[in-house]
GROMACS .gro file of N, CA, C and O in nm:
model
  300
    1UNK      N    1   3.241   0.076  -0.645
    1UNK     CA    2   3.234   0.102  -0.789
    1UNK      C    3   3.306   0.220  -0.798
    1UNK      O    4   3.412   0.215  -0.983
    2UNK      N    5   3.362   0.274  -0.782
    2UNK     CA    6   3.482   0.395  -0.814
    2UNK      C    7   3.579   0.318  -0.769
    2UNK      O    8   3.676   0.317  -0.791
    3UNK      N    9   3.612   0.160  -0.668
    3UNK     CA   10   3.734   0.181  -0.647
    3UNK      C   11   3.780   0.052  -0.796
    3UNK      O   12   3.822   0.003  -0.913
    4UNK      N   13   3.647  -0.014  -0.782
    4UNK     CA   14   3.648  -0.064  -1.015
    4UNK      C   15   3.722  -0.033  -1.065
    4UNK      O   16   3.776   0.000  -1.136
    5UNK      N   17   3.669   0.094  -1.089
    5UNK     CA   18   3.719   0.220  -1.170
    5UNK      C   19   3.819   0.202  -1.196
    5UNK      O   20   3.964   0.235  -1.246
    6UNK      N   21   3.869   0.274  -1.022
    6UNK     CA   22   4.018   0.380  -0.997
    6UNK      C   23   4.139   0.192  -1.046
    6UNK      O   24   4.232   0.206  -1.164
    7UNK      N   25   4.051   0.078  -1.077
    7UNK     CA   26   4.197  -0.080  -1.029
    7UNK      C   27   4.132  -0.050  -1.254
    7UNK      O   28   4.213  -0.173  -1.225
    8UNK      N   29   4.072  -0.055  -1.301
    8UNK     CA   30   4.011  -0.107  -1.401
    8UNK      C   31   3.949  -0.236  -1.442
    8UNK      O   32   3.957  -0.266  -1.512
    9UNK      N   33   3.854  -0.235  -1.319
    9UNK     CA   34   3.757  -0.337  -1.363
    9UNK      C   35   3.599  -0.331  -1.448
    9UNK      O   36   3.592  -0.187  -1.393
   10UNK      N   37   3.580  -0.341  -1.507
   10UNK     CA   38   3.441  -0.414  -1.493
   10UNK      C   39   3.289  -0.379  -1.429
   10UNK      O   40   3.368  -0.494  -1.350
   11UNK      N   41   3.245  -0.304  -1.437
   11UNK     CA   42   3.175  -0.270  -1.350
   11UNK      C   43   2.979  -0.344  -1.419
   11UNK      O   44   3.025  -0.307  -1.474
   12UNK      N   45   2.899  -0.417  -1.355
   12UNK     CA   46   2.813  -0.500  -1.366
   12UNK      C   47   2.698  -0.530  -1.298
   12UNK      O   48   2.705  -0.508  -1.204
   13UNK      N   49   2.616  -0.486  -1.283
   13UNK     CA   50   2.511  -0.441  -1.215
   13UNK      C   51   2.420  -0.568  -1.229
   13UNK      O   52   2.386  -0.566  -1.365
   14UNK      N   53   2.344  -0.673  -1.134
   14UNK     CA   54   2.269  -0.764  -1.196
   14UNK      C   55   2.144  -0.733  -1.195
   14UNK      O   56   2.058  -0.828  -1.195
   15UNK      N   57   2.174  -0.627  -1.159
   15UNK     CA   58   1.945  -0.592  -1.151
   15UNK      C   59   1.942  -0.468  -1.279
   15UNK      O   60   1.941  -0.367  -1.315
   16UNK      N   61   1.896  -0.654  -1.396
   16UNK     CA   62   1.898  -0.592  -1.531
   16UNK      C   63   1.826  -0.455  -1.521
   16UNK      O   64   1.885  -0.391  -1.618
   17UNK      N   65   1.695  -0.410  -1.512
   17UNK     CA   66   1.638  -0.343  -1.550
   17UNK      C   67   1.707  -0.202  -1.521
   17UNK      O   68   1.709  -0.059  -1.595
   18UNK      N   69   1.776  -0.156  -1.354
   18UNK     CA   70   1.879  -0.073  -1.354
   18UNK      C   71   2.000  -0.075  -1.459
   18UNK      O   72   2.002   0.115  -1.478
   19UNK      N   73   2.017  -0.203  -1.480
   19UNK     CA   74   2.132  -0.100  -1.548
   19UNK      C   75   2.085  -0.036  -1.764
   19UNK      O   76   2.155   0.005  -1.755
   20UNK      N   77   1.951  -0.142  -1.778
   20UNK     CA   78   1.914  -0.067  -1.933
   20UNK      C   79   1.857   0.121  -1.845
   20UNK      O   80   1.906   0.163  -1.923
   21UNK      N   81   1.844   0.122  -1.752
   21UNK     CA   82   1.840   0.239  -1.675
   21UNK      C   83   1.958   0.366  -1.724
   21UNK      O   84   1.951   0.494  -1.729
   22UNK      N   85   1.995   0.301  -1.668
   22UNK     CA   86   2.147   0.360  -1.616
   22UNK      C   87   2.273   0.377  -1.801
   22UNK      O   88   2.302   0.461  -1.804
   23UNK      N   89   2.179   0.300  -1.894
   23UNK     CA   90   2.275   0.257  -2.021
   23UNK      C   91   2.179   0.339  -2.099
   23UNK      O   92   2.224   0.363  -2.251
   24UNK      N   93   2.093   0.425  -2.083
   24UNK     CA   94   1.999   0.512  -2.155
   24UNK      C   95   1.927   0.470  -2.220
   24UNK      O   96   1.940   0.517  -2.370
   25UNK      N   97   1.916   0.258  -2.229
   25UNK     CA   98   1.848   0.247  -2.364
   25UNK      C   99   1.698   0.179  -2.317
   25UNK      O  100   1.595   0.145  -2.365
   26UNK      N  101   1.578   0.299  -2.201
   26UNK     CA  102   1.515   0.282  -2.113
   26UNK      C  103   1.446   0.449  -2.213
   26UNK      O  104   1.501   0.574  -2.261
   27UNK      N  105   1.288   0.433  -2.319
   27UNK     CA  106   1.232   0.591  -2.285
   27UNK      C  107   1.284   0.687  -2.185
   27UNK      O  108   1.245   0.639  -2.040
   28UNK      N  109   1.326   0.756  -2.185
   28UNK     CA  110   1.284   0.894  -2.084
   28UNK      C  111   1.184   0.911  -2.022
   28UNK      O  112   1.211   1.061  -1.973
   29UNK      N  113   1.050   0.963  -2.117
   29UNK     CA  114   0.945   0.954  -2.039
   29UNK      C  115   0.871   0.936  -2.019
   29UNK      O  116   0.885   0.712  -2.026
   30UNK      N  117   0.749   0.878  -1.917
   30UNK     CA  118   0.648   0.792  -1.862
   30UNK      C  119   0.739   0.747  -1.755
   30UNK      O  120   0.807   0.776  -1.697
   31UNK      N  121   0.681   0.662  -1.667
   31UNK     CA  122   0.690   0.558  -1.518
   31UNK      C  123   0.834   0.409  -1.592
   31UNK      O  124   0.813   0.386  -1.748
   32UNK      N  125   0.881   0.456  -1.546
   32UNK     CA  126   0.977   0.369  -1.569
   32UNK      C  127   1.031   0.285  -1.438
   32UNK      O  128   1.088   0.240  -1.305
   33UNK      N  129   0.946   0.075  -1.481
   33UNK     CA  130   0.999   0.000  -1.385
   33UNK      C  131   1.099  -0.098  -1.402
   33UNK      O  132   1.116  -0.108  -1.443
   34UNK      N  133   1.172  -0.068  -1.189
   34UNK     CA  134   1.241  -0.074  -1.227
   34UNK      C  135   1.239  -0.272  -1.122
   34UNK      O  136   1.376  -0.250  -1.227
   35UNK      N  137   1.150  -0.315  -1.182
   35UNK     CA  138   1.114  -0.431  -1.102
   35UNK      C  139   1.057  -0.467  -1.069
   35UNK      O  140   0.924  -0.441  -1.058
   36UNK      N  141   1.018  -0.569  -1.104
   36UNK     CA  142   0.883  -0.644  -1.125
   36UNK      C  143   0.898  -0.741  -0.958
   36UNK      O  144   0.919  -0.780  -0.914
   37UNK      N  145   0.787  -0.605  -0.865
   37UNK     CA  146   0.774  -0.665  -0.737
   37UNK      C  147   0.643  -0.815  -0.693
   37UNK      O  148   0.631  -0.802  -0.626
   38UNK      N  149   0.626  -0.863  -0.818
   38UNK     CA  150   0.478  -0.941  -0.818
   38UNK      C  151   0.562  -1.064  -0.676
   38UNK      O  152   0.443  -1.130  -0.595
   39UNK      N  153   0.708  -1.152  -0.750
   39UNK     CA  154   0.601  -1.293  -0.739
   39UNK      C  155   0.698  -1.269  -0.553
   39UNK      O  156   0.683  -1.307  -0.489
   40UNK      N  157   0.710  -1.102  -0.449
   40UNK     CA  158   0.708  -1.086  -0.310
   40UNK      C  159   0.655  -1.123  -0.234
   40UNK      O  160   0.664  -1.051  -0.161
   41UNK      N  161   0.576  -0.969  -0.352
   41UNK     CA  162   0.400  -0.996  -0.280
   41UNK      C  163   0.289  -1.069  -0.299
   41UNK      O  164   0.180  -1.101  -0.249
   42UNK      N  165   0.323  -1.200  -0.387
   42UNK     CA  166   0.260  -1.405  -0.409
   42UNK      C  167   0.289  -1.543  -0.371
   42UNK      O  168   0.428  -1.505  -0.314
   43UNK      N  169   0.225  -1.553  -0.371
   43UNK     CA  170   0.307  -1.725  -0.320
   43UNK      C  171   0.272  -1.762  -0.184
   43UNK      O  172   0.205  -1.684  -0.106
   44UNK      N  173   0.312  -1.932  -0.173
   44UNK     CA  174   0.228  -1.966  -0.061
   44UNK      C  175   0.297  -1.947   0.063
   44UNK      O  176   0.249  -1.920   0.183
   45UNK      N  177   0.426  -1.858   0.043
   45UNK     CA  178   0.546  -1.869   0.172
   45UNK      C  179   0.550  -1.781   0.208
   45UNK      O  180   0.497  -1.689   0.315
   46UNK      N  181   0.466  -1.654   0.130
   46UNK     CA  182   0.426  -1.520   0.161
   46UNK      C  183   0.278  -1.585   0.195
   46UNK      O  184   0.298  -1.384   0.302
   47UNK      N  185   0.182  -1.577   0.215
   47UNK     CA  186   0.077  -1.585   0.199
   47UNK      C  187   0.113  -1.627   0.386
   47UNK      O  188  -0.008  -1.596   0.520
   48UNK      N  189   0.161  -1.761   0.423
   48UNK     CA  190   0.233  -1.788   0.565
   48UNK      C  191   0.242  -1.765   0.631
   48UNK      O  192   0.235  -1.670   0.745
   49UNK      N  193   0.369  -1.608   0.620
   49UNK     CA  194   0.376  -1.532   0.700
   49UNK      C  195   0.338  -1.478   0.688
   49UNK      O  196   0.266  -1.363   0.811
   50UNK      N  197   0.205  -1.399   0.577
   50UNK     CA  198   0.115  -1.260   0.657
   50UNK      C  199   0.093  -1.363   0.748
   50UNK      O  200   0.007  -1.286   0.823
   51UNK      N  201   0.012  -1.444   0.701
   51UNK     CA  202  -0.098  -1.549   0.823
   51UNK      C  203  -0.053  -1.539   0.937
   51UNK      O  204  -0.161  -1.479   1.051
   52UNK      N  205   0.031  -1.572   0.989
   52UNK     CA  206   0.152  -1.555   1.037
   52UNK      C  207   0.234  -1.439   1.147
   52UNK      O  208   0.176  -1.452   1.278
   53UNK      N  209   0.160  -1.386   1.057
   53UNK     CA  210   0.163  -1.188   1.121
   53UNK      C  211   0.040  -1.102   1.121
   53UNK      O  212   0.110  -1.023   1.201
   54UNK      N  213  -0.034  -1.144   1.055
   54UNK     CA  214  -0.091  -1.035   1.062
   54UNK      C  215  -0.138  -1.013   0.992
   54UNK      O  216  -0.152  -0.866   0.969
   55UNK      N  217  -0.040  -1.007   0.874
   55UNK     CA  218  -0.045  -0.863   0.748
   55UNK      C  219  -0.077  -0.930   0.668
   55UNK      O  220  -0.168  -0.990   0.608
   56UNK      N  221  -0.136  -0.834   0.616
   56UNK     CA  222  -0.273  -0.821   0.459
   56UNK      C  223  -0.175  -0.833   0.342
   56UNK      O  224  -0.243  -0.959   0.251
   57UNK      N  225  -0.074  -0.840   0.323
   57UNK     CA  226  -0.043  -0.920   0.108
   57UNK      C  227   0.153  -0.868   0.210
   57UNK      O  228   0.186  -0.856   0.304
   58UNK      N  229   0.259  -0.873   0.106
   58UNK     CA  230   0.336  -0.915   0.087
   58UNK      C  231   0.411  -0.765   0.097
   58UNK      O  232   0.512  -0.753   0.186
   59UNK      N  233   0.352  -0.698   0.095
   59UNK     CA  234   0.404  -0.551   0.053
   59UNK      C  235   0.418  -0.494   0.224
   59UNK      O  236   0.511  -0.416   0.316
   60UNK      N  237   0.315  -0.492   0.332
   60UNK     CA  238   0.283  -0.425   0.408
   60UNK      C  239   0.393  -0.611   0.566
   60UNK      O  240   0.443  -0.509   0.641
   61UNK      N  241   0.398  -0.693   0.438
   61UNK     CA  242   0.504  -0.794   0.557
   61UNK      C  243   0.647  -0.725   0.554
   61UNK      O  244   0.695  -0.784   0.650
   62UNK      N  245   0.679  -0.753   0.441
   62UNK     CA  246   0.788  -0.639   0.393
   62UNK      C  247   0.809  -0.543   0.525
   62UNK      O  248   0.938  -0.478   0.585
   63UNK      N  249   0.734  -0.405   0.526
   63UNK     CA  250   0.765  -0.338   0.555
   63UNK      C  251   0.726  -0.340   0.777
   63UNK      O  252   0.825  -0.323   0.811
   64UNK      N  253   0.620  -0.430   0.832
   64UNK     CA  254   0.646  -0.521   0.944
   64UNK      C  255   0.792  -0.639   0.957
   64UNK      O  256   0.861  -0.569   1.040
   65UNK      N  257   0.874  -0.628   0.891
   65UNK     CA  258   0.964  -0.767   0.935
   65UNK      C  259   1.056  -0.652   0.852
   65UNK      O  260   1.172  -0.675   0.929
   66UNK      N  261   1.057  -0.556   0.778
   66UNK     CA  262   1.225  -0.536   0.743
   66UNK      C  263   1.259  -0.315   0.789
   66UNK      O  264   1.328  -0.254   0.773
   67UNK      N  265   1.126  -0.309   0.786
   67UNK     CA  266   1.144  -0.047   0.768
   67UNK      C  267   1.150  -0.053   0.905
   67UNK      O  268   1.164   0.023   0.950
   68UNK      N  269   0.989  -0.116   0.923
   68UNK     CA  270   0.925  -0.028   1.048
   68UNK      C  271   1.071  -0.062   1.192
   68UNK      O  272   1.108  -0.012   1.280
   69UNK      N  273   1.185  -0.205   1.235
   69UNK     CA  274   1.163  -0.224   1.283
   69UNK      C  275   1.371  -0.165   1.262
   69UNK      O  276   1.409  -0.101   1.378
   70UNK      N  277   1.305  -0.098   1.169
   70UNK     CA  278   1.532  -0.029   1.188
   70UNK      C  279   1.533   0.052   1.333
   70UNK      O  280   1.458   0.119   1.337
   71UNK      N  281   1.677   0.084   1.299
   71UNK     CA  282   1.749   0.145   1.411
   71UNK      C  283   1.716   0.093   1.564
   71UNK      O  284   1.757   0.158   1.650
   72UNK      N  285   1.565   0.017   1.598
   72UNK     CA  286   1.559  -0.040   1.694
   72UNK      C  287   1.631  -0.168   1.708
   72UNK      O  288   1.717  -0.232   1.692
   73UNK      N  289   1.680  -0.121   1.867
   73UNK     CA  290   1.825  -0.260   1.905
   73UNK      C  291   1.756  -0.392   1.910
   73UNK      O  292   1.612  -0.437   1.888
   74UNK      N  293   1.909  -0.459   1.825
   74UNK     CA  294   1.817  -0.629   1.800
   74UNK      C  295   1.824  -0.632   1.715
   74UNK      O  296   1.735  -0.771   1.618
   75UNK      N  297   1.813  -0.506   1.609
   75UNK     CA  298   1.689  -0.537   1.487
   75UNK      C  299   1.763  -0.637   1.377
   75UNK      O  300   1.836  -0.733   1.310
   0.00000   0.00000   0.00000
């Protein structure tokens, strides 16, 4: 983002809720949902991966696949 500013390019975020947050168009009080993770926690594909890995739901699956192994060789 700094490089874009230095060369005069416009920076736009692809994460629309974050774009709204940074532009100041969301309320200052109360929780701010930066995204809906429901599609990542549901569906046949996620259910099949959960069954295969023994995870209870999509968030546990994410942790199992990506968060927990961080820093391990071969990750």
